[in-house]
Coordinates of C-alpha atoms and ligand atoms in Angstrom, one line a residue:
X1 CA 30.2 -3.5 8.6
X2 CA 29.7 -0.8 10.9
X3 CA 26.4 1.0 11.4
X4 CA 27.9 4.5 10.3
X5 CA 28.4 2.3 6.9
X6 CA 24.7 2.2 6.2
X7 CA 24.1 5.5 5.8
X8 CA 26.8 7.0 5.0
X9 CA 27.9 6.3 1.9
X10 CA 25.5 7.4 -0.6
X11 CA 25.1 11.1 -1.4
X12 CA 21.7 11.3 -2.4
X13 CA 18.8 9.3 -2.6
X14 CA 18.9 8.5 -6.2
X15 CA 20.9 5.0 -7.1
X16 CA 23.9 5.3 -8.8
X17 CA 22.1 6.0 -12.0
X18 CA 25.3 7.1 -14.1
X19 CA 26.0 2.8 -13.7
X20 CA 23.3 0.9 -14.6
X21 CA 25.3 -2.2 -14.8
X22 CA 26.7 -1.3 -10.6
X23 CA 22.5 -1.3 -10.2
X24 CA 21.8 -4.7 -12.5
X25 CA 24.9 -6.0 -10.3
X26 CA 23.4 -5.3 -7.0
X27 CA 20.2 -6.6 -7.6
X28 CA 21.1 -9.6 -9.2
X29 CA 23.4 -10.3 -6.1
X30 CA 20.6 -9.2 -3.6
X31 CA 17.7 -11.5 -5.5
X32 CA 20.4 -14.6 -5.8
X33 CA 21.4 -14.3 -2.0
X34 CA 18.2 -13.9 -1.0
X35 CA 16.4 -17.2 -2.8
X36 CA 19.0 -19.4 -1.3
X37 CA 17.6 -17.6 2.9
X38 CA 13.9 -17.9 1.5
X39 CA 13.6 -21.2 2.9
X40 CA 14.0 -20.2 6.4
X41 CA 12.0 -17.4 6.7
X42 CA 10.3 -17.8 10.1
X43 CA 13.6 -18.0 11.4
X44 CA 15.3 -15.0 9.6
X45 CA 12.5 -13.2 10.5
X46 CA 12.7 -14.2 14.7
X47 CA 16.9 -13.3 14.2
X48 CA 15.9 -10.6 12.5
X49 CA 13.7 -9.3 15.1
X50 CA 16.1 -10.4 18.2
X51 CA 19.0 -9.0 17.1
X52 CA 17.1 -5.4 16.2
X53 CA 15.5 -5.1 20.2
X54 CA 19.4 -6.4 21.4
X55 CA 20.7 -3.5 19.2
X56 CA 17.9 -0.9 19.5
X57 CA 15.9 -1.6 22.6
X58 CA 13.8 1.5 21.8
X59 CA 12.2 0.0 19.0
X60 CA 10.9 -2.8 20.6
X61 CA 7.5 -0.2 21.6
X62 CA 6.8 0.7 17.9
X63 CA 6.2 -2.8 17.3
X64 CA 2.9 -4.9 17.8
X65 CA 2.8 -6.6 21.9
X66 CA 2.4 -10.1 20.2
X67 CA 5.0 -9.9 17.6
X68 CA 3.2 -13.6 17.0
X69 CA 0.9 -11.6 14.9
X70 CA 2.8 -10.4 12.4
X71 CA 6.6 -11.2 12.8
X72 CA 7.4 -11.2 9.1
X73 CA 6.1 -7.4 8.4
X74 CA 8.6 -4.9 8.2
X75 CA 11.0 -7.7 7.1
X76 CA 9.1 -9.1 4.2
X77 CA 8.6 -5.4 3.1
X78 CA 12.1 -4.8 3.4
X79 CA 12.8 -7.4 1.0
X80 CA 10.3 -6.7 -1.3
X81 CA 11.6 -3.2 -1.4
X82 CA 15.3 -3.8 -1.8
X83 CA 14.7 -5.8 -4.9
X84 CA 13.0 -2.9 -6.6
X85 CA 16.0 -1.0 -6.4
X86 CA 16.9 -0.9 -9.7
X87 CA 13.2 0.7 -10.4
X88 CA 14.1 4.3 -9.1
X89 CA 10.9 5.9 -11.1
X90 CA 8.3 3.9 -8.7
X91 CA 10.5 3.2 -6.3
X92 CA 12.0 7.0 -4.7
X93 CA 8.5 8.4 -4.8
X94 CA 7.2 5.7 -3.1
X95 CA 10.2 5.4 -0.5
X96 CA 9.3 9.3 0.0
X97 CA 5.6 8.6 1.1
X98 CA 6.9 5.6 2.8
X99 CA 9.7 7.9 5.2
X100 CA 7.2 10.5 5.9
X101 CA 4.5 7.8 6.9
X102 CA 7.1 5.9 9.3
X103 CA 7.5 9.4 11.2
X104 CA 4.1 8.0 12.9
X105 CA 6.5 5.5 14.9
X106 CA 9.0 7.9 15.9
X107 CA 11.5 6.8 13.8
X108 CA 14.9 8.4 13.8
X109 CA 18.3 8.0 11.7
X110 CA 20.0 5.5 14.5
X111 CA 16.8 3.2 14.1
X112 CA 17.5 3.2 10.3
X113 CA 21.2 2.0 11.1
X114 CA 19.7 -0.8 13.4
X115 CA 17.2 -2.2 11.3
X116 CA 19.9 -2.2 8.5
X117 CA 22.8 -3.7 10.5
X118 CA 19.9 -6.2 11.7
X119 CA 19.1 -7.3 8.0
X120 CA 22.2 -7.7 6.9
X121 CA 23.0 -10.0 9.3
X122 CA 20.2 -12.2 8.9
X123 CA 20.3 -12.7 5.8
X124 CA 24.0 -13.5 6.3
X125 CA 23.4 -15.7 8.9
X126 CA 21.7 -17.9 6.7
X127 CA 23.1 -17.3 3.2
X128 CA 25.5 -20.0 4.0
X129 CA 28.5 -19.7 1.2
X130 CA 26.4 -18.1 -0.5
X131 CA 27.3 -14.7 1.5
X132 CA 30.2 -12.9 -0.1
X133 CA 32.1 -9.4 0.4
X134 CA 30.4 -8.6 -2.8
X135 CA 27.0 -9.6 -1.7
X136 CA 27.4 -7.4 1.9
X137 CA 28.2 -5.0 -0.3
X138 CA 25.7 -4.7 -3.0
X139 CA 22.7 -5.6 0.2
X140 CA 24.4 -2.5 2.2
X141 CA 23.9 -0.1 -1.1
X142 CA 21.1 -1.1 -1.6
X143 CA 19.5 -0.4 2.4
X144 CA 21.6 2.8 1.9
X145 CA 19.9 3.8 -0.8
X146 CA 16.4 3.1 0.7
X147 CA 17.1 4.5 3.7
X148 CA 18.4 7.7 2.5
X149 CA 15.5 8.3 0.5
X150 CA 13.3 7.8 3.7
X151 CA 15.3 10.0 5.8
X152 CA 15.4 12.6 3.4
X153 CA 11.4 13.2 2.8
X154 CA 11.1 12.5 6.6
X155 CA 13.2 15.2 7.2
X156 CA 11.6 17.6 4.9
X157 CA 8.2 17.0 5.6
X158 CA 6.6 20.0 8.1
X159 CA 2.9 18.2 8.2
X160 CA 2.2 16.4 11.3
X161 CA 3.4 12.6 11.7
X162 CA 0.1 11.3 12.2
X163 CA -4.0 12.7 12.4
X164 CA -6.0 12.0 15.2
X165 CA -9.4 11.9 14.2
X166 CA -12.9 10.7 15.9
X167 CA -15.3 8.1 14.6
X168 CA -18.7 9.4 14.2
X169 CA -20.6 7.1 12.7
X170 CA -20.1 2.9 12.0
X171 CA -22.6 1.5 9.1
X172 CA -22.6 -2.4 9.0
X173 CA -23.1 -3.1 5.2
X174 CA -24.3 -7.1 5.8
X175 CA -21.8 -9.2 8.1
X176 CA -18.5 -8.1 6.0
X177 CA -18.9 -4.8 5.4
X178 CA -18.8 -2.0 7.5
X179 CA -18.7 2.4 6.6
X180 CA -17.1 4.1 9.2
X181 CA -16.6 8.3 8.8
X182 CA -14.0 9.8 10.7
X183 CA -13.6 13.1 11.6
X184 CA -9.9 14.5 11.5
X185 CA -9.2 16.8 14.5
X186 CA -7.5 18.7 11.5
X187 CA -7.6 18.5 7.9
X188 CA -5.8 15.6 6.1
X189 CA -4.0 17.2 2.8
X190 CA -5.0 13.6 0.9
X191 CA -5.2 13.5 -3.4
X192 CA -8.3 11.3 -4.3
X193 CA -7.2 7.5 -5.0
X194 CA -4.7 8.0 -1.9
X195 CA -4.5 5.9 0.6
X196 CA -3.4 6.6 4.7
X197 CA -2.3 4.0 6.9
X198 CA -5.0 4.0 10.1
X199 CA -4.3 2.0 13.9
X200 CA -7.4 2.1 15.7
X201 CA -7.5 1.9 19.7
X202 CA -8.7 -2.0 19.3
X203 CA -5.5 -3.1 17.9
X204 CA -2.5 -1.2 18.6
X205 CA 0.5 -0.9 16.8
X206 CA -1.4 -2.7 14.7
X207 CA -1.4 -0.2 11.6
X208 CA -3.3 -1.0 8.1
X209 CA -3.7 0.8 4.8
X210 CA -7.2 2.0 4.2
X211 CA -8.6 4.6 1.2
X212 CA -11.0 7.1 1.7
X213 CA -13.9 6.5 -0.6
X214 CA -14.2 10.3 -0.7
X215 CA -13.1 13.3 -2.5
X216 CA -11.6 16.1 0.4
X217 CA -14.9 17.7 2.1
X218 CA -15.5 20.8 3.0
X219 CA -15.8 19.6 6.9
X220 CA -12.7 16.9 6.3
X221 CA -15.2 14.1 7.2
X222 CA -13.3 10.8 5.3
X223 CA -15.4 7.9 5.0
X224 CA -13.7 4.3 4.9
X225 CA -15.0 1.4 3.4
X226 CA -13.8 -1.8 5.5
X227 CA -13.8 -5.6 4.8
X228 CA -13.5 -8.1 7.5
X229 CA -11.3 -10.5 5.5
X230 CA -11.2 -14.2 6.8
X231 CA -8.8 -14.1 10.4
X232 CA -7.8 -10.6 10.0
X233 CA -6.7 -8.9 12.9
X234 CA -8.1 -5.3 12.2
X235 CA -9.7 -5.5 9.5
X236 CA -12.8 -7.7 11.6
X237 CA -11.9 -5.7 14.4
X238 CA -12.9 -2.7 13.1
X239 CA -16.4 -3.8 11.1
X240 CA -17.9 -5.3 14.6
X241 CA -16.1 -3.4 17.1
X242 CA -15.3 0.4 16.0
X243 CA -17.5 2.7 18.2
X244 CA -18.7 6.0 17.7
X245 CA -16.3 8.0 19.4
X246 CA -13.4 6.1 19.1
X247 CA -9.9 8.0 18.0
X248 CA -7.8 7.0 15.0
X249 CA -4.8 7.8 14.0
X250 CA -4.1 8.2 10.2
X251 CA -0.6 8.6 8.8
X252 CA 0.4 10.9 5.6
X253 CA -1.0 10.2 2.5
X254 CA 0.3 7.5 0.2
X255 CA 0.2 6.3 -3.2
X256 CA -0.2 7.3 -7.0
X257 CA -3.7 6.4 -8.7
X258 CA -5.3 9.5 -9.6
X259 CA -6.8 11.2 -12.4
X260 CA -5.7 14.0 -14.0
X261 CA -8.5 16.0 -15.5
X262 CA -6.3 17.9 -17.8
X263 CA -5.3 14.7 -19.9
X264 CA -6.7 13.7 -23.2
X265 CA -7.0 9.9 -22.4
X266 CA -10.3 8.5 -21.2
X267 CA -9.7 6.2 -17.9
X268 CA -10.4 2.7 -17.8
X269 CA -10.9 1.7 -14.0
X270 CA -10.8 -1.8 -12.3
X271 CA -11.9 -2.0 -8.9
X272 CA -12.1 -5.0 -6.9
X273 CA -13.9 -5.7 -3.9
X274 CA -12.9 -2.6 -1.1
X275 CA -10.4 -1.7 -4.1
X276 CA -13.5 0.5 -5.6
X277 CA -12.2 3.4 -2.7
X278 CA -10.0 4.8 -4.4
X279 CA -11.8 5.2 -7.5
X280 CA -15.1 6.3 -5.3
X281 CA -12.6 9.0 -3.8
X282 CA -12.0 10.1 -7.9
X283 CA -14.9 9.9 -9.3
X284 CA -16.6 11.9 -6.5
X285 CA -14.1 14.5 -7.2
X286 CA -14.8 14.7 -10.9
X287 CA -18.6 14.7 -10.7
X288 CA -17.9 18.7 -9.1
X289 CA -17.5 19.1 -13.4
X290 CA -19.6 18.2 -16.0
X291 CA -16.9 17.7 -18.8
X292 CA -14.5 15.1 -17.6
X293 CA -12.3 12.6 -19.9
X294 CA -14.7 9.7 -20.1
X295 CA -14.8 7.2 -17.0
X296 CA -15.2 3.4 -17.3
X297 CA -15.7 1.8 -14.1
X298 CA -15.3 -2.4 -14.1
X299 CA -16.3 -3.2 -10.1
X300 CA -16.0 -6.9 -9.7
X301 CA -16.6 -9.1 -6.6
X302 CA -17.0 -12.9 -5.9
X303 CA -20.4 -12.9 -5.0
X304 CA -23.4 -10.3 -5.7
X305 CA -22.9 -8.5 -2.0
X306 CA -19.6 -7.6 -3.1
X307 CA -21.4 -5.6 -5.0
X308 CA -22.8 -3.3 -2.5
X309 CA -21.9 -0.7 -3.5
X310 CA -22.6 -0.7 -7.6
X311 CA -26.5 1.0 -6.4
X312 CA -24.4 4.0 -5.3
X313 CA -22.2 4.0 -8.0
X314 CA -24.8 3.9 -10.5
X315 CA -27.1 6.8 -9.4
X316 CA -24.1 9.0 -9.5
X317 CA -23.2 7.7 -13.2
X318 CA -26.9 8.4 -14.3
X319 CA -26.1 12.1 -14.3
X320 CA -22.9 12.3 -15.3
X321 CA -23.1 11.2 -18.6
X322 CA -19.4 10.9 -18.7
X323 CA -19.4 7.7 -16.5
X324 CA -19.9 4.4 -17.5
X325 CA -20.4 1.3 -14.4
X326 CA -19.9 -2.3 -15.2
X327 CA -20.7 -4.9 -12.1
X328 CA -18.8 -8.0 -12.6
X329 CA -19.3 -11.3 -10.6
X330 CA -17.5 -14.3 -10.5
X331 CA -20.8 -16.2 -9.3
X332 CA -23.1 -17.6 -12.3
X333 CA -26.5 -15.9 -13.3
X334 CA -26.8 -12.5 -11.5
X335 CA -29.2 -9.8 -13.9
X336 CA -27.4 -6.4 -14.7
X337 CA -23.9 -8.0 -14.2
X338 CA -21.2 -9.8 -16.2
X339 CA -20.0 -12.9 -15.4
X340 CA -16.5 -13.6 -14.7
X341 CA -13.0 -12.2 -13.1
X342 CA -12.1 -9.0 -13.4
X343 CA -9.0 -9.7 -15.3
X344 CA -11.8 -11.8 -17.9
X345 CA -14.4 -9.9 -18.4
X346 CA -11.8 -6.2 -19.0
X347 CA -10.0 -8.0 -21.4
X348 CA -13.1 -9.6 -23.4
X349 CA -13.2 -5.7 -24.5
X350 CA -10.1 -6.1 -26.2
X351 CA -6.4 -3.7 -24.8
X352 CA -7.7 -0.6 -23.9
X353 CA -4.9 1.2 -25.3
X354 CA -6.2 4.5 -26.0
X355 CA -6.9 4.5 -22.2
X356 CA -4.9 5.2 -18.8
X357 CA -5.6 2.6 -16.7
X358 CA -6.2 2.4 -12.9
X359 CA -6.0 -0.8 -11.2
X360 CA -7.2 -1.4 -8.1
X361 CA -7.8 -4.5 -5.0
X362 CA -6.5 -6.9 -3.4
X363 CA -2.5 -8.2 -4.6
X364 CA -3.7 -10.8 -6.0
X365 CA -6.3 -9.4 -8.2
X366 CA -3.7 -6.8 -9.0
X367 CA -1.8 -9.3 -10.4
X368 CA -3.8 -11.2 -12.0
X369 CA -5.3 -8.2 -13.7
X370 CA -2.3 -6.3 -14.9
X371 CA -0.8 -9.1 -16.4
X372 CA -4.0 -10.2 -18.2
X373 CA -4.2 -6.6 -19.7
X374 CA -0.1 -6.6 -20.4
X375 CA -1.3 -10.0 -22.8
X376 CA -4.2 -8.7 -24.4
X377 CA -1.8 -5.5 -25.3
X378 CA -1.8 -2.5 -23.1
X379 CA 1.0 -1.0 -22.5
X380 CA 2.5 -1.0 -19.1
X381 CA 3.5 2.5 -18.9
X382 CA -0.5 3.6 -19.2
X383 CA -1.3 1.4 -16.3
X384 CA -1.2 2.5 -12.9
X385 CA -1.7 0.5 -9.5
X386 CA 0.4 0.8 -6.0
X387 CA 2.8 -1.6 -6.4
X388 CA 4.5 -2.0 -3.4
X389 CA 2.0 -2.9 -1.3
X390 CA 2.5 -6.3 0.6
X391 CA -0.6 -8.3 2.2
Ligands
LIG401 C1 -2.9 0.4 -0.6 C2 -3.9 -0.3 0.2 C3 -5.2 0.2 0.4 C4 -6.1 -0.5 1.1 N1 -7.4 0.0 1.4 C5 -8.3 -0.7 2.0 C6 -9.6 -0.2 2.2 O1 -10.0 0.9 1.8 N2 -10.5 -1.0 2.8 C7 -10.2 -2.3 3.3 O2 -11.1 -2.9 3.9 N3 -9.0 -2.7 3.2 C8 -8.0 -2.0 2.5 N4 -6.8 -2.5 2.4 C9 -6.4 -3.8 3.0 C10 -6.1 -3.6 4.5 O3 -5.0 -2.7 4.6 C11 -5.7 -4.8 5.3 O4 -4.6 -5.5 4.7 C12 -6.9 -5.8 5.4 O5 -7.9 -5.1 6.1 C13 -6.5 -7.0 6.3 O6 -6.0 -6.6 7.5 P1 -6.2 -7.5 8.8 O7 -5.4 -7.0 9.9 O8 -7.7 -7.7 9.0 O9 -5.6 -8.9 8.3 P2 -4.2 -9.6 8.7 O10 -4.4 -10.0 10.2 O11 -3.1 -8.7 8.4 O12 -4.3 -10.9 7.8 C14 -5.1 -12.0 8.1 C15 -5.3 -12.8 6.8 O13 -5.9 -12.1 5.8 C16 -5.2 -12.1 4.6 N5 -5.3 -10.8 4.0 C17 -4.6 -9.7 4.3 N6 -5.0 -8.6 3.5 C18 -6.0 -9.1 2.7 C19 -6.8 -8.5 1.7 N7 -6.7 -7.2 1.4 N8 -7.7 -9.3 1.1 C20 -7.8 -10.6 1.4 N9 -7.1 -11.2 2.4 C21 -6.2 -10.5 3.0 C22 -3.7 -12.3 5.1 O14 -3.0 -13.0 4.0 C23 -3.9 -13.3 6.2 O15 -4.1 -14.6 5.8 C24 -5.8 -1.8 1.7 C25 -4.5 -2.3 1.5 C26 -3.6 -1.6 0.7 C27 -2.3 -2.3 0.5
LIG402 C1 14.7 1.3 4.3 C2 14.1 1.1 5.4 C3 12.7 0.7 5.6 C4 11.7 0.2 4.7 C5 11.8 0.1 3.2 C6 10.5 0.0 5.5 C7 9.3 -0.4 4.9 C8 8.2 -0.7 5.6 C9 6.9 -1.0 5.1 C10 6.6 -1.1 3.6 C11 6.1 -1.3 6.1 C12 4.6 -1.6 6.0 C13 4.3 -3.0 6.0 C14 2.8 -3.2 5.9 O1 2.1 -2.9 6.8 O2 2.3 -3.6 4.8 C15 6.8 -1.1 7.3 C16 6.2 -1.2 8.6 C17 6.9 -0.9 9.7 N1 8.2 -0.4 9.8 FE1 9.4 0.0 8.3 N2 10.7 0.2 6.8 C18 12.0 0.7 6.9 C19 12.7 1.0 8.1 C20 12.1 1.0 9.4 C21 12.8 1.4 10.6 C22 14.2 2.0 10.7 C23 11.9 1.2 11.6 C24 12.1 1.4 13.1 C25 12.7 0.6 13.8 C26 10.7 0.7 11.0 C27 9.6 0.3 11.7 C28 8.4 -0.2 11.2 C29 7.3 -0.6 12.0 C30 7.1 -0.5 13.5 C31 6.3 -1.1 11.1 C32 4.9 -1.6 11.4 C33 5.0 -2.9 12.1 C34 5.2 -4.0 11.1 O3 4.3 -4.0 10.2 O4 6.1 -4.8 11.2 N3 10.8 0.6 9.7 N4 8.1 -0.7 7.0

């Protein structure tokens, strides 16, 4: 296959909707080859990676120094994305955010044709007789597809590729936590219950999702709420290192939770851990109206300083009487809360279905949540989380 052949072949950036068996096909060849290179993913992933810096020497600098770190990244998301293909509704929106966010790394079309020419053969490399004509085929249409769709919005987007903006304060919330507000040198267009991927100067290239907990202010002050999770590489970085003055960069807004205040529905929200951001971001925005569909907030944690910021949350909800908060802990016995998992303790109130839904936190709580809800009875198309994250 030639690296024109990635690229080239499909007009626009919608699959070939007008065969949805071609689409079932291609997936189902793209899953099946995968499963049987699963197995050896460390070593896809260093082939992977090789053969890319052999093919495309200049994008060896957008990547992290120690690849060590994270060698499975842009792979594992590759593959995670190329099986959604035959979900065009989620998936060509998000490939649009996703094509205007990777303009931060100075991608251009002939990296595209590496990375794609590089996947291909790695996952032929080790699909054994597994690997057919059939297969390259349906894994190149696929890519194509993908790529195209991220080319396109890159192409068409006029905003910058990335915002600089300077810390100006760092709040340690306990040994976990930390608040940090940043002050864009100019004004980032975000929706509340978006999200921006951030690389701070501690860890370059090393670039994470993070929400702002804020509506858009007047002065474009964002304020993130971080979590030091157990061996993280930013994400500790960040709560005990950031320092007042320090410059960010933030990437173009991403992702779909958000409210509309024209609907009919009341909104049911479930917000794990750091995952209460977005909802923060939304519910901040609403309170500038006092008539709002109703809110029902669920903010769960393991233990009761997950819970840091319920206090907050409350106040506002005591005069806006169109807010509801519920604290939820896994952790036995704690006054003014209920006892349980997220995915428990929403369901114990029965499907929701009258509601739209909002579900955010970590993957896993994501998952566990939305499936509990799916058996209790809501319907999926009323529930909304990001769903191509990858952690
Ligand atoms: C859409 C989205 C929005 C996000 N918004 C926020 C936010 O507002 N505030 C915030 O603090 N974080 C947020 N995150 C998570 C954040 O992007 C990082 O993934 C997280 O901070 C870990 O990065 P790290 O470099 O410290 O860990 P890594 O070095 O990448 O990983 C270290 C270890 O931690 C595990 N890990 C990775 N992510 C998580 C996680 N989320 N929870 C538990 N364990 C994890 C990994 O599996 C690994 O074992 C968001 C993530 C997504 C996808
Ligand atoms: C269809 C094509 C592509 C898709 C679907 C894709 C998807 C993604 C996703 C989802 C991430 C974020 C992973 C995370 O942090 O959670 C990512 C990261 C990244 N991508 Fe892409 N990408 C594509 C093409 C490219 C190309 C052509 C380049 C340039 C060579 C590139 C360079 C990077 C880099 C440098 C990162 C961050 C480092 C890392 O996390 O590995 N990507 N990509």
């Amino acid at each position: 296959m030639t690296a024109n052949a990635l690229v080239s072949p499909i007009p626009s950036s919608q699959p070939r909707t007008d065969s949805p068996t071609a689409v079932s096909t291609m997936v189902r060849l793209v899953r099946e080859s995968f499963a049987v290179v699963e197995p050896h993913a460390e070593e896809v992933a260093q082939f992977f990676y090789g053969m890319l810096f052999t093919i495309e020497p200049s994008a060896r600098e957008m990547f992290p120094a120690n690849m060590q770190v994270q060698r499975s990244r842009l792979l594992r998301a590759l593959v995670h994305v190329v099986q959604m293909v035959d979900r065009p509704d989620d998936l060509v929106p998000f490939l649009q955010q996703l094509g205007r966010d990777h303009r931060k790394f100075g991608v251009v079309s002939t990296h595209y044709e590496a990375v794609g020419m590089a996947l291909i053969s790695s996952v032929k490399k080790f699909a054994g007789p597994a690997w057919t004509d059939e297969v390259e085929r349906a894994w190149a249409e696929a890519y194509t597809i993908m790529a195209r769709s991220m080319l396109d919005a890159a192409a068409a987007d006029e905003g910058p590729a990335y915002w600089p903006a300077e810390v100006i304060s760092h709040e340690r919330i306990g040994w976990e936590i930390a608040i940090v507000r940043v002050r864009p040198h100019y004004p980032v267009p975000y929706l509340p219950g978006q999200y921006v991927s951030v690389e701070v100067p501690q860890r370059p290239r090393l670039w994470r999702y993070l929400t702002p907990a804020n509506a858009p202010r007047p002065d474009g002050t964002i304020d993130f709420h971080i979590r030091g999770v157990d061996g993280g590489w930013v994400s500790r970085s960040i709560v005990a290192h950031a320092n007042v003055g320090d410059t960010w960069k933030m990437g173009p807004p991403m992702g779909r939770i958000s409210v509309s205040r024209e609907t009919s529905r009341d909104v049911l929200m479930v917000a794990g851990g750091t995952g209460v951001s977005p909802m923060r971001a939304i519910i901040d925005h609403l309170s500038q109206w006092g008539q709002n569909p109703h809110v029902h907030l669920f903010i769960g944690g393991r233990i009761e300083e997950d819970l840091y910021d319920v206090p907050a949350l409350q106040s506002i909800a005591a005069v806006n009487p169109w807010l509801t908060v519920v604290p939820v802990v896994e952790e036995a016995g704690i006054p003014g809360t209920e006892q349980g998992t997220l995915a428990d303790v929403v369901t114990r109130y029965g499907a929701w279905g009258d509601r739209d839904v909002l579900v955010s936190g970590s993957p896993g709580m994501i998952r566990a949540t939305v499936s509990r809800m799916l058996v209790a009875g809501t319907p999926l198309d009323r529930i909304t989380y990001d769903p191509f994250t990858v952690d």
